[in-house]
Backbone as a printed PyTorch tensor [residue, N CA C, xyz], in Angstrom:
tensor([[[-183.9560,  118.7010,   86.0960],
         [-184.8090,  118.0740,   87.0880],
         [-185.9090,  117.2990,   86.3600]],

        [[-186.1460,  116.0560,   86.8120],
         [-187.1590,  115.2330,   86.1780],
         [-188.5360,  115.5780,   86.7080]],

        [[-189.4540,  115.6830,   85.7740],
         [-190.8440,  115.9010,   86.1800],
         [-191.5440,  114.5540,   86.2210]],

        [[-192.7480,  114.5260,   86.7080],
         [-193.5190,  113.2940,   86.7880],
         [-193.7550,  112.7090,   85.3960]],

        [[-193.9120,  113.5840,   84.4200],
         [-194.1390,  113.1330,   83.0460],
         [-192.8990,  112.4490,   82.4730]],

        [[-191.6920,  112.8800,   82.8770],
         [-190.4470,  112.2790,   82.4180],
         [-190.2330,  110.8860,   83.0080]],

        [[-190.6940,  110.6680,   84.2190],
         [-190.4550,  109.4210,   84.9190],
         [-191.3160,  108.2930,   84.3760]],

        [[-192.6000,  108.5170,   84.1780],
         [-193.4720,  107.4480,   83.7020],
         [-194.1420,  107.8480,   82.3940]],

        [[-193.9130,  107.0490,   81.3500],
         [-194.5630,  107.3660,   80.0870],
         [-196.0680,  107.1450,   80.2110]],

        [[-196.8000,  107.8380,   79.3670],
         [-198.2540,  107.7300,   79.4100],
         [-198.6730,  106.3280,   78.9840]],

        [[-199.5120,  105.7090,   79.7990],
         [-199.9990,  104.3700,   79.5210],
         [-201.4280,  104.4660,   79.0260]],

        [[-201.6660,  103.9370,   77.8300],
         [-203.0090,  103.9690,   77.2720],
         [-203.6760,  102.6300,   77.5470]],

        [[-204.8210,  102.6950,   78.2310],
         [-205.6000,  101.4900,   78.5130],
         [-206.9450,  101.6020,   77.8220]],

        [[-207.3710,  100.4860,   77.2190],
         [-208.6510,  100.4470,   76.5350],
         [-209.6080,   99.5430,   77.3130]],

        [[-210.8690,   99.8750,   77.3100],
         [-211.8870,   99.0040,   77.8960],
         [-212.1880,   97.8890,   76.9030]],

        [[-212.8970,   96.8710,   77.3640],
         [-213.2790,   95.7720,   76.4750],
         [-214.1460,   96.2900,   75.3290]],

        [[-214.9990,   97.2660,   75.6270],
         [-215.8620,   97.8500,   74.5930],
         [-215.0270,   98.5840,   73.5440]],

        [[-214.0230,   99.3260,   74.0010],
         [-213.1510,  100.0520,   73.0700],
         [-212.3440,   99.0650,   72.2080]],

        [[-211.8470,   97.9880,   72.8450],
         [-211.0960,   96.9740,   72.0980],
         [-211.9980,   96.3350,   71.0390]],

        [[-213.2370,   96.0480,   71.4340],
         [-214.2010,   95.4650,   70.4890],
         [-214.4090,   96.4000,   69.3000]],

        [[-214.5000,   97.6980,   69.5580],
         [-214.6590,   98.6730,   68.4820],
         [-213.4450,   98.7260,   67.5740]],

        [[-212.2670,   98.7090,   68.1620],
         [-211.0310,   98.7520,   67.3830],
         [-210.8980,   97.5130,   66.4990]],

        [[-211.1900,   96.3430,   67.0840],
         [-211.0370,   95.0820,   66.3580],
         [-212.2520,   94.7030,   65.5130]],

        [[-213.3210,   95.5120,   65.6240],
         [-214.5670,   95.2300,   64.9010],
         [-215.0980,   93.8470,   65.2990]],

        [[-215.1250,   93.6070,   66.6150],
         [-215.6030,   92.3430,   67.1580],
         [-216.7240,   92.6160,   68.1460]],

        [[-217.4580,   91.5840,   68.4850],
         [-218.4930,   91.6870,   69.4960],
         [-217.8300,   91.8130,   70.8660]],

        [[-218.4110,   92.6280,   71.7480],
         [-217.8570,   92.8580,   73.0920],
         [-217.7690,   91.5410,   73.8660]],

        [[-218.7610,   90.6820,   73.7120],
         [-218.7530,   89.4070,   74.4320],
         [-217.6110,   88.5060,   73.9660]],

        [[-217.2870,   88.5570,   72.6920],
         [-216.1720,   87.7690,   72.1630],
         [-214.8690,   88.2810,   72.7690]],

        [[-214.7130,   89.5920,   72.8240],
         [-213.5160,   90.1960,   73.4280],
         [-213.4310,   89.8010,   74.8970]],

        [[-214.5480,   89.8460,   75.6130],
         [-214.5630,   89.4790,   77.0290],
         [-214.1480,   88.0180,   77.2160]],

        [[-214.6050,   87.1210,   76.3380],
         [-214.2100,   85.7080,   76.4140],
         [-212.7170,   85.5490,   76.1600]],

        [[-212.2100,   86.2780,   75.1880],
         [-210.7840,   86.1900,   74.8770],
         [-209.9460,   86.7130,   76.0460]],

        [[-210.4180,   87.7510,   76.7140],
         [-209.7290,   88.2690,   77.8860],
         [-209.7840,   87.2630,   79.0360]],

        [[-210.9380,   86.6850,   79.2670],
         [-211.1030,   85.7190,   80.3640],
         [-210.2470,   84.4740,   80.1550]],

        [[-210.1310,   84.0240,   78.9110],
         [-209.3650,   82.8090,   78.6190],
         [-207.8610,   83.0740,   78.5590]],

        [[-207.4690,   84.3440,   78.4640],
         [-206.0520,   84.6780,   78.3660],
         [-205.5470,   84.7570,   76.9390]],

        [[-206.4150,   84.5070,   75.9700],
         [-206.0060,   84.6170,   74.5640],
         [-205.6100,   86.0520,   74.2400]],

        [[-206.3470,   86.9770,   74.8150],
         [-206.0290,   88.4000,   74.7150],
         [-205.5970,   88.8350,   76.1070]],

        [[-204.3740,   89.3280,   76.2320],
         [-203.8680,   89.7360,   77.5390],
         [-204.5260,   91.0340,   77.9730]],

        [[-204.7280,   91.1600,   79.2670],
         [-205.3230,   92.3730,   79.8100],
         [-205.2550,   92.3700,   81.3160]],

        [[-205.8120,   93.4020,   81.9050],
         [-205.8320,   93.5570,   83.3550],
         [-207.2810,   93.5940,   83.8120]],

        [[-207.5970,   92.8200,   84.8250],
         [-208.9420,   92.8630,   85.3790],
         [-208.8960,   93.7690,   86.5990]],

        [[-209.5530,   94.9000,   86.4780],
         [-209.6100,   95.8850,   87.5600],
         [-211.0340,   95.9010,   88.0790]],

        [[-211.2440,   95.2320,   89.2020],
         [-212.6050,   95.0840,   89.7020],
         [-213.3500,   94.1340,   88.7880]],

        [[-214.4480,   94.6070,   88.2250],
         [-215.2340,   93.7700,   87.3100],
         [-214.9370,   94.0920,   85.8460]],

        [[-214.1220,   95.0880,   85.6090],
         [-213.8570,   95.5580,   84.2380],
         [-212.4720,   95.1430,   83.7640]],

        [[-212.3820,   94.8960,   82.4720],
         [-211.1050,   94.5720,   81.8420],
         [-210.5000,   95.8230,   81.2150]],

        [[-209.1740,   95.8900,   81.2540],
         [-208.4330,   96.9400,   80.5680],
         [-207.3050,   96.2800,   79.7810]],

        [[-207.0830,   96.7920,   78.5970],
         [-206.0380,   96.2670,   77.7160],
         [-205.1180,   97.4150,   77.3460]],

        [[-203.8070,   97.2150,   77.5470],
         [-202.8470,   98.2530,   77.1750],
         [-202.5900,   98.1870,   75.6750]],

        [[-202.0780,   99.2680,   75.1510],
         [-201.7790,   99.3230,   73.7160],
         [-200.7780,   98.2440,   73.3010]],

        [[-199.6800,   98.0250,   74.0650],
         [-198.7550,   96.9500,   73.6860],
         [-199.4100,   95.5560,   73.7110]],

        [[-200.3300,   95.3270,   74.6440],
         [-201.0280,   94.0410,   74.6900],
         [-201.9120,   93.8570,   73.4610]],

        [[-202.5780,   94.9110,   73.0720],
         [-203.4450,   94.8590,   71.8940],
         [-202.6070,   94.6210,   70.6320]],

        [[-201.4890,   95.3310,   70.5230],
         [-200.6080,   95.1480,   69.3660],
         [-200.0070,   93.7360,   69.3490]],

        [[-199.6940,   93.1950,   70.5260],
         [-199.1690,   91.8300,   70.6200],
         [-200.1870,   90.8090,   70.1470]],

        [[-201.4520,   91.0190,   70.5190],
         [-202.5270,   90.1290,   70.0830],
         [-202.6570,   90.1750,   68.5570]],

        [[-202.6260,   91.3720,   68.0000],
         [-202.7410,   91.5130,   66.5510],
         [-201.5470,   90.8680,   65.8400]],

        [[-200.3610,   91.0400,   66.3850],
         [-199.1590,   90.4600,   65.7870],
         [-199.2470,   88.9290,   65.7930]],

        [[-199.7420,   88.3790,   66.8990],
         [-199.8600,   86.9300,   67.0400],
         [-200.8750,   86.3490,   66.0540]],

        [[-201.8700,   87.1480,   65.6680],
         [-202.9290,   86.6530,   64.8030],
         [-202.8340,   87.1460,   63.3590]],

        [[-201.6900,   87.7180,   63.0170],
         [-201.5600,   88.1710,   61.6290],
         [-201.4290,   86.9680,   60.7100]],

        [[-201.7790,   87.1670,   59.4850],
         [-201.7070,   86.1050,   58.4970],
         [-200.2960,   86.0850,   57.9290]],

        [[-199.3790,   85.5150,   58.6930],
         [-197.9750,   85.5170,   58.2930],
         [-197.6590,   84.4660,   57.2420]],

        [[-198.5980,   83.5900,   56.9380],
         [-198.3350,   82.5520,   55.9580],
         [-198.4790,   83.0490,   54.5280]],

        [[-199.0460,   84.2350,   54.3430],
         [-199.1920,   84.7890,   53.0060],
         [-197.8040,   85.1040,   52.4620]],

        [[-197.5250,   84.6610,   51.2760],
         [-196.2350,   84.9290,   50.6530],
         [-195.1680,   83.9030,   50.9930]],

        [[-195.4960,   82.9530,   51.8780],
         [-194.5280,   81.9210,   52.2140],
         [-194.5870,   80.8080,   51.1660]],

        [[-193.4640,   80.1510,   51.0030],
         [-193.4400,   79.0060,   50.1010],
         [-194.1260,   77.8180,   50.7850]],

        [[-194.3920,   76.7900,   50.0020],
         [-195.0260,   75.5850,   50.5540],
         [-194.1500,   74.9870,   51.6560]],

        [[-192.8380,   74.9810,   51.4330],
         [-191.9060,   74.4330,   52.4300],
         [-191.9590,   75.2400,   53.7270]],

        [[-191.9660,   76.5710,   53.6190],
         [-192.0140,   77.4270,   54.8120],
         [-193.3140,   77.2260,   55.5790]],

        [[-194.4220,   77.0930,   54.8580],
         [-195.7070,   76.8600,   55.5140],
         [-195.7030,   75.5280,   56.2450]],

        [[-195.1480,   74.5100,   55.6170],
         [-195.0970,   73.1830,   56.2340],
         [-194.2490,   73.2070,   57.4950]],

        [[-193.0910,   73.8380,   57.4120],
         [-192.2170,   73.9280,   58.5840],
         [-192.9180,   74.6950,   59.7000]],

        [[-193.5690,   75.7910,   59.3700],
         [-194.2840,   76.5760,   60.3870],
         [-195.4050,   75.7710,   61.0310]],

        [[-196.0360,   74.9020,   60.2700],
         [-197.1430,   74.0920,   60.7870],
         [-196.6520,   72.9880,   61.7140]],

        [[-195.5540,   72.3390,   61.3620],
         [-195.1200,   71.1560,   62.1030],
         [-194.1150,   71.4440,   63.2110]],

        [[-193.5870,   72.6560,   63.2830],
         [-192.6640,   73.0050,   64.3590],
         [-193.3440,   73.9390,   65.3340]],

        [[-193.0960,   73.7070,   66.6060],
         [-193.6300,   74.5690,   67.6520],
         [-192.5580,   74.7100,   68.7240]],

        [[-192.1570,   75.9340,   68.9820],
         [-191.1230,   76.1660,   69.9830],
         [-189.8020,   75.5090,   69.6250]],

        [[-189.5060,   75.4180,   68.3350],
         [-188.2570,   74.8230,   67.8910],
         [-188.2560,   73.3050,   67.8710]],

        [[-189.3630,   72.6870,   68.2420],
         [-189.4650,   71.2260,   68.2730],
         [-190.4290,   70.7500,   67.1900]],

        [[-190.1280,   69.5830,   66.6350],
         [-191.0010,   68.9700,   65.6420],
         [-192.1500,   68.3050,   66.3860]],

        [[-193.3860,   68.7760,   66.1370],
         [-194.5540,   68.2410,   66.8350],
         [-194.8030,   66.7980,   66.4470]],

        [[-194.7180,   66.5070,   65.1610],
         [-194.9220,   65.1510,   64.6550],
         [-194.2750,   65.0400,   63.2850]],

        [[-193.9730,   63.8160,   62.9080],
         [-193.4270,   63.5710,   61.5720],
         [-194.6150,   63.4990,   60.6200]],

        [[-194.6390,   64.3520,   59.5970],
         [-195.7890,   64.3430,   58.6820],
         [-195.9640,   62.9880,   57.9950]],

        [[-197.2060,   62.5730,   57.8750],
         [-197.5110,   61.3110,   57.1940],
         [-197.3940,   61.4720,   55.6780]],

        [[-197.7750,   62.6370,   55.1770],
         [-197.7240,   62.8890,   53.7330],
         [-196.2750,   63.0770,   53.2890]],

        [[-195.8720,   62.3360,   52.2740],
         [-194.4870,   62.4170,   51.7830],
         [-194.1130,   63.8250,   51.3330]],

        [[-195.0500,   64.4990,   50.6870],
         [-194.7560,   65.8390,   50.1780],
         [-194.4290,   66.8080,   51.3200]],

        [[-195.0580,   66.6270,   52.4630],
         [-194.7760,   67.4840,   53.6190],
         [-193.5370,   66.9930,   54.3650]],

        [[-193.3720,   65.6810,   54.4310],
         [-192.2430,   65.1060,   55.1580],
         [-190.9150,   65.5560,   54.5640]],

        [[-190.8400,   65.6180,   53.2340],
         [-189.5820,   66.0200,   52.5950],
         [-189.2050,   67.4540,   52.9680]],

        [[-190.2010,   68.3320,   53.1150],
         [-189.9150,   69.7150,   53.5270],
         [-189.3380,   69.7480,   54.9390]],

        [[-189.8940,   68.9340,   55.8190],
         [-189.4200,   68.8690,   57.1990],
         [-188.0070,   68.3010,   57.2470]],

        [[-187.7760,   67.2230,   56.5070],
         [-186.4600,   66.5970,   56.5000],
         [-185.4040,   67.5400,   55.9310]],

        [[-185.7370,   68.2230,   54.8500],
         [-184.7830,   69.1840,   54.2590],
         [-184.4820,   70.3240,   55.2270]],

        [[-185.5130,   70.7730,   55.9320],
         [-185.3120,   71.8410,   56.9200],
         [-184.3220,   71.3820,   57.9930]],

        [[-184.4990,   70.1670,   58.4780],
         [-183.6050,   69.6540,   59.5180],
         [-182.1810,   69.4790,   58.9780]],

        [[-182.0520,   68.8140,   57.8440],
         [-180.7300,   68.5410,   57.2850],
         [-180.0090,   69.8420,   56.9070]],

        [[-180.7490,   70.8510,   56.5200],
         [-180.1140,   72.1110,   56.1070],
         [-179.3370,   72.7620,   57.2510]],

        [[-179.5960,   72.3280,   58.4740],
         [-178.8940,   72.8940,   59.6220],
         [-177.5720,   72.1780,   59.9030]],

        [[-177.2850,   71.1530,   59.1310],
         [-176.0130,   70.4440,   59.2510],
         [-175.0260,   70.9820,   58.2220]],

        [[-173.7590,   70.9160,   58.5540],
         [-172.7040,   71.3780,   57.6550],
         [-172.4620,   70.3370,   56.5580]],

        [[-172.3960,   70.7920,   55.3190],
         [-172.1970,   69.8800,   54.1810],
         [-170.8190,   69.2350,   54.1760]],

        [[-169.8430,   69.8750,   54.7660],
         [-168.4730,   69.3740,   54.6990],
         [-168.0980,   68.4770,   55.8820]],

        [[-168.9430,   68.4030,   56.8890],
         [-168.6310,   67.6330,   58.0920],
         [-169.1190,   66.1980,   57.9630]],

        [[-168.3120,   65.2780,   58.4590],
         [-168.7110,   63.8710,   58.5380],
         [-169.0860,   63.6240,   59.9980]],

        [[-170.3080,   63.1250,   60.1950],
         [-170.8560,   62.9480,   61.5370],
         [-170.8740,   61.4800,   61.9270]],

        [[-170.7080,   61.2200,   63.2120],
         [-170.9060,   59.8650,   63.7240],
         [-172.3990,   59.6710,   63.9470]],

        [[-172.8050,   58.4140,   64.1090],
         [-174.2200,   58.1360,   64.3670],
         [-174.6600,   58.7950,   65.6750]],

        [[-173.7740,   58.8000,   66.6450],
         [-174.0780,   59.4200,   67.9420],
         [-174.3380,   60.9270,   67.7780]],

        [[-173.5370,   61.5820,   66.9440],
         [-173.7210,   63.0170,   66.7040],
         [-175.0300,   63.2960,   65.9710]],

        [[-175.3510,   62.4640,   64.9880],
         [-176.6150,   62.6280,   64.2500],
         [-177.7970,   62.4150,   65.1880]],

        [[-177.7150,   61.3860,   66.0350],
         [-178.7950,   61.1300,   66.9920],
         [-178.9860,   62.3110,   67.9350]],

        [[-177.8950,   62.8740,   68.4260],
         [-177.9810,   64.0320,   69.3340],
         [-178.6020,   65.2250,   68.6140]],

        [[-178.2260,   65.4110,   67.3490],
         [-178.7960,   66.5040,   66.5490],
         [-180.3020,   66.3290,   66.3930]],

        [[-180.7290,   65.1320,   66.0040],
         [-182.1560,   64.8680,   65.7770],
         [-182.9350,   64.9990,   67.0810]],

        [[-182.3710,   64.5030,   68.1680],
         [-183.0510,   64.5060,   69.4610],
         [-183.4130,   65.9230,   69.9230]],

        [[-182.6780,   66.9170,   69.4510],
         [-183.0100,   68.3160,   69.7880],
         [-184.3770,   68.6940,   69.2320]],

        [[-184.8180,   67.9980,   68.1920],
         [-186.0580,   68.3490,   67.5090],
         [-187.1790,   67.3290,   67.7190]],

        [[-186.8110,   66.0450,   67.8450],
         [-187.8390,   64.9990,   67.9460],
         [-187.2310,   63.7560,   68.5900]],

        [[-188.0290,   63.0040,   69.3160],
         [-187.5400,   61.8310,   70.0320],
         [-187.3040,   60.6020,   69.1690]],

        [[-187.9610,   60.5060,   68.0280],
         [-187.8340,   59.3170,   67.1820],
         [-186.6370,   59.4700,   66.2450]],

        [[-185.4460,   59.3100,   66.8070],
         [-184.2260,   59.5360,   66.0270],
         [-184.0400,   58.4850,   64.9360]],

        [[-184.4260,   57.2440,   65.2210],
         [-184.2260,   56.1640,   64.2360],
         [-185.0120,   56.4210,   62.9490]],

        [[-186.2690,   56.7830,   63.1120],
         [-187.1120,   57.0240,   61.9340],
         [-186.5770,   58.1970,   61.1190]],

        [[-186.2500,   59.2760,   61.7840],
         [-185.7870,   60.4650,   61.0560],
         [-184.4440,   60.1910,   60.3940]],

        [[-183.5510,   59.5060,   61.0930],
         [-182.2510,   59.1740,   60.5010],
         [-182.4410,   58.3050,   59.2590]],

        [[-183.3370,   57.3010,   59.3380],
         [-183.6440,   56.4520,   58.1760],
         [-184.2370,   57.2670,   57.0380]],

        [[-185.1030,   58.2110,   57.3740],
         [-185.7270,   59.0670,   56.3530],
         [-184.6700,   59.9340,   55.6600]],

        [[-183.6840,   60.4260,   56.4120],
         [-182.6020,   61.1970,   55.8050],
         [-181.9160,   60.3730,   54.7130]],

        [[-181.6310,   59.1240,   55.0400],
         [-180.9410,   58.2350,   54.0910],
         [-181.8780,   57.8710,   52.9400]],

        [[-183.1070,   57.4870,   53.2700],
         [-184.0750,   57.0590,   52.2580],
         [-184.4070,   58.1410,   51.2470]],

        [[-184.4190,   59.3880,   51.6840],
         [-184.7150,   60.5020,   50.7760],
         [-183.4440,   61.0840,   50.1580]],

        [[-182.3290,   60.3870,   50.3780],
         [-181.0330,   60.7750,   49.7980],
         [-180.6000,   62.1850,   50.2000]],

        [[-180.9210,   62.5470,   51.4370],
         [-180.4780,   63.8300,   51.9840],
         [-179.1550,   63.6610,   52.7160]],

        [[-178.8740,   62.4120,   53.0880],
         [-177.6030,   62.0660,   53.7220],
         [-177.1470,   60.7250,   53.1550]],

        [[-175.8430,   60.4870,   53.2240],
         [-175.2960,   59.1820,   52.8750],
         [-174.6480,   58.5990,   54.1300]],

        [[-174.6540,   57.2620,   54.1920],
         [-174.1030,   56.5720,   55.3550],
         [-173.1060,   55.5360,   54.8620]],

        [[-171.9600,   55.4760,   55.5450],
         [-170.9690,   54.4520,   55.2330],
         [-170.1560,   54.1930,   56.5000]],

        [[-170.1140,   52.9390,   56.9060],
         [-169.3630,   52.5230,   58.0960],
         [-169.7410,   53.3290,   59.3420]],

        [[-171.0200,   53.5900,   59.5170],
         [-171.4770,   54.3100,   60.7070],
         [-171.1990,   55.8040,   60.6800]],

        [[-170.7670,   56.3190,   59.5460],
         [-170.4960,   57.7510,   59.3810],
         [-171.5450,   58.3370,   58.4510]],

        [[-171.9390,   59.5660,   58.7230],
         [-172.9990,   60.2240,   57.9650],
         [-172.4840,   61.5310,   57.3890]],

        [[-172.9380,   61.8250,   56.1720],
         [-172.5780,   63.0750,   55.5220],
         [-173.8080,   63.6430,   54.8290]],

        [[-173.9850,   64.9230,   54.9790],
         [-175.1110,   65.6030,   54.3110],
         [-174.8340,   65.6770,   52.8160]],

        [[-175.8900,   65.4910,   52.0360],
         [-175.8090,   65.5970,   50.5860],
         [-176.3670,   66.9600,   50.2020]],

        [[-175.7210,   67.6250,   49.2560],
         [-176.2530,   68.9070,   48.7990],
         [-177.3150,   68.6500,   47.7430]],

        [[-178.2300,   69.5450,   47.6260],
         [-179.3040,   69.4150,   46.6310],
         [-179.6540,   70.7910,   46.1200]],

        [[-180.3360,   70.8340,   44.9890],
         [-180.8220,   72.0910,   44.4200],
         [-182.2590,   72.2730,   44.8410]],

        [[-182.5930,   73.4770,   45.2910],
         [-183.9640,   73.7500,   45.7320],
         [-184.8990,   73.9380,   44.5910]]])
């Protein structure tokens, strides 16, 4: 027979003051983060409550995940959001990391039509012409008679 304790697990809720203590932050800063939605929580009357999973989610979102990443990984993380390329980097050193990241998702043995390459690029960014030209210009792909092939490179 199930008891009440078996049916619902214990839910731990923290007040804004408790969250501030845990995070070593000012209570007013925590209250602003709750009001803006940066920190998820529940407003019960005039008081905020934050569940343990919400607090852990906030910490996970704000961890310094770039430590230990290579320059290429950091660049990709900076310029991609939700799987889409936010913008084509102006700096050549960053652009090559983005282009290599995109091209690395293509099969080295497949020969693609221009239409297929455009469809592939469009999944990430709307400026297919520029990116396709950059692939060729940086020798990441070769083009002949409207056919494209990925070039392998050493990292």
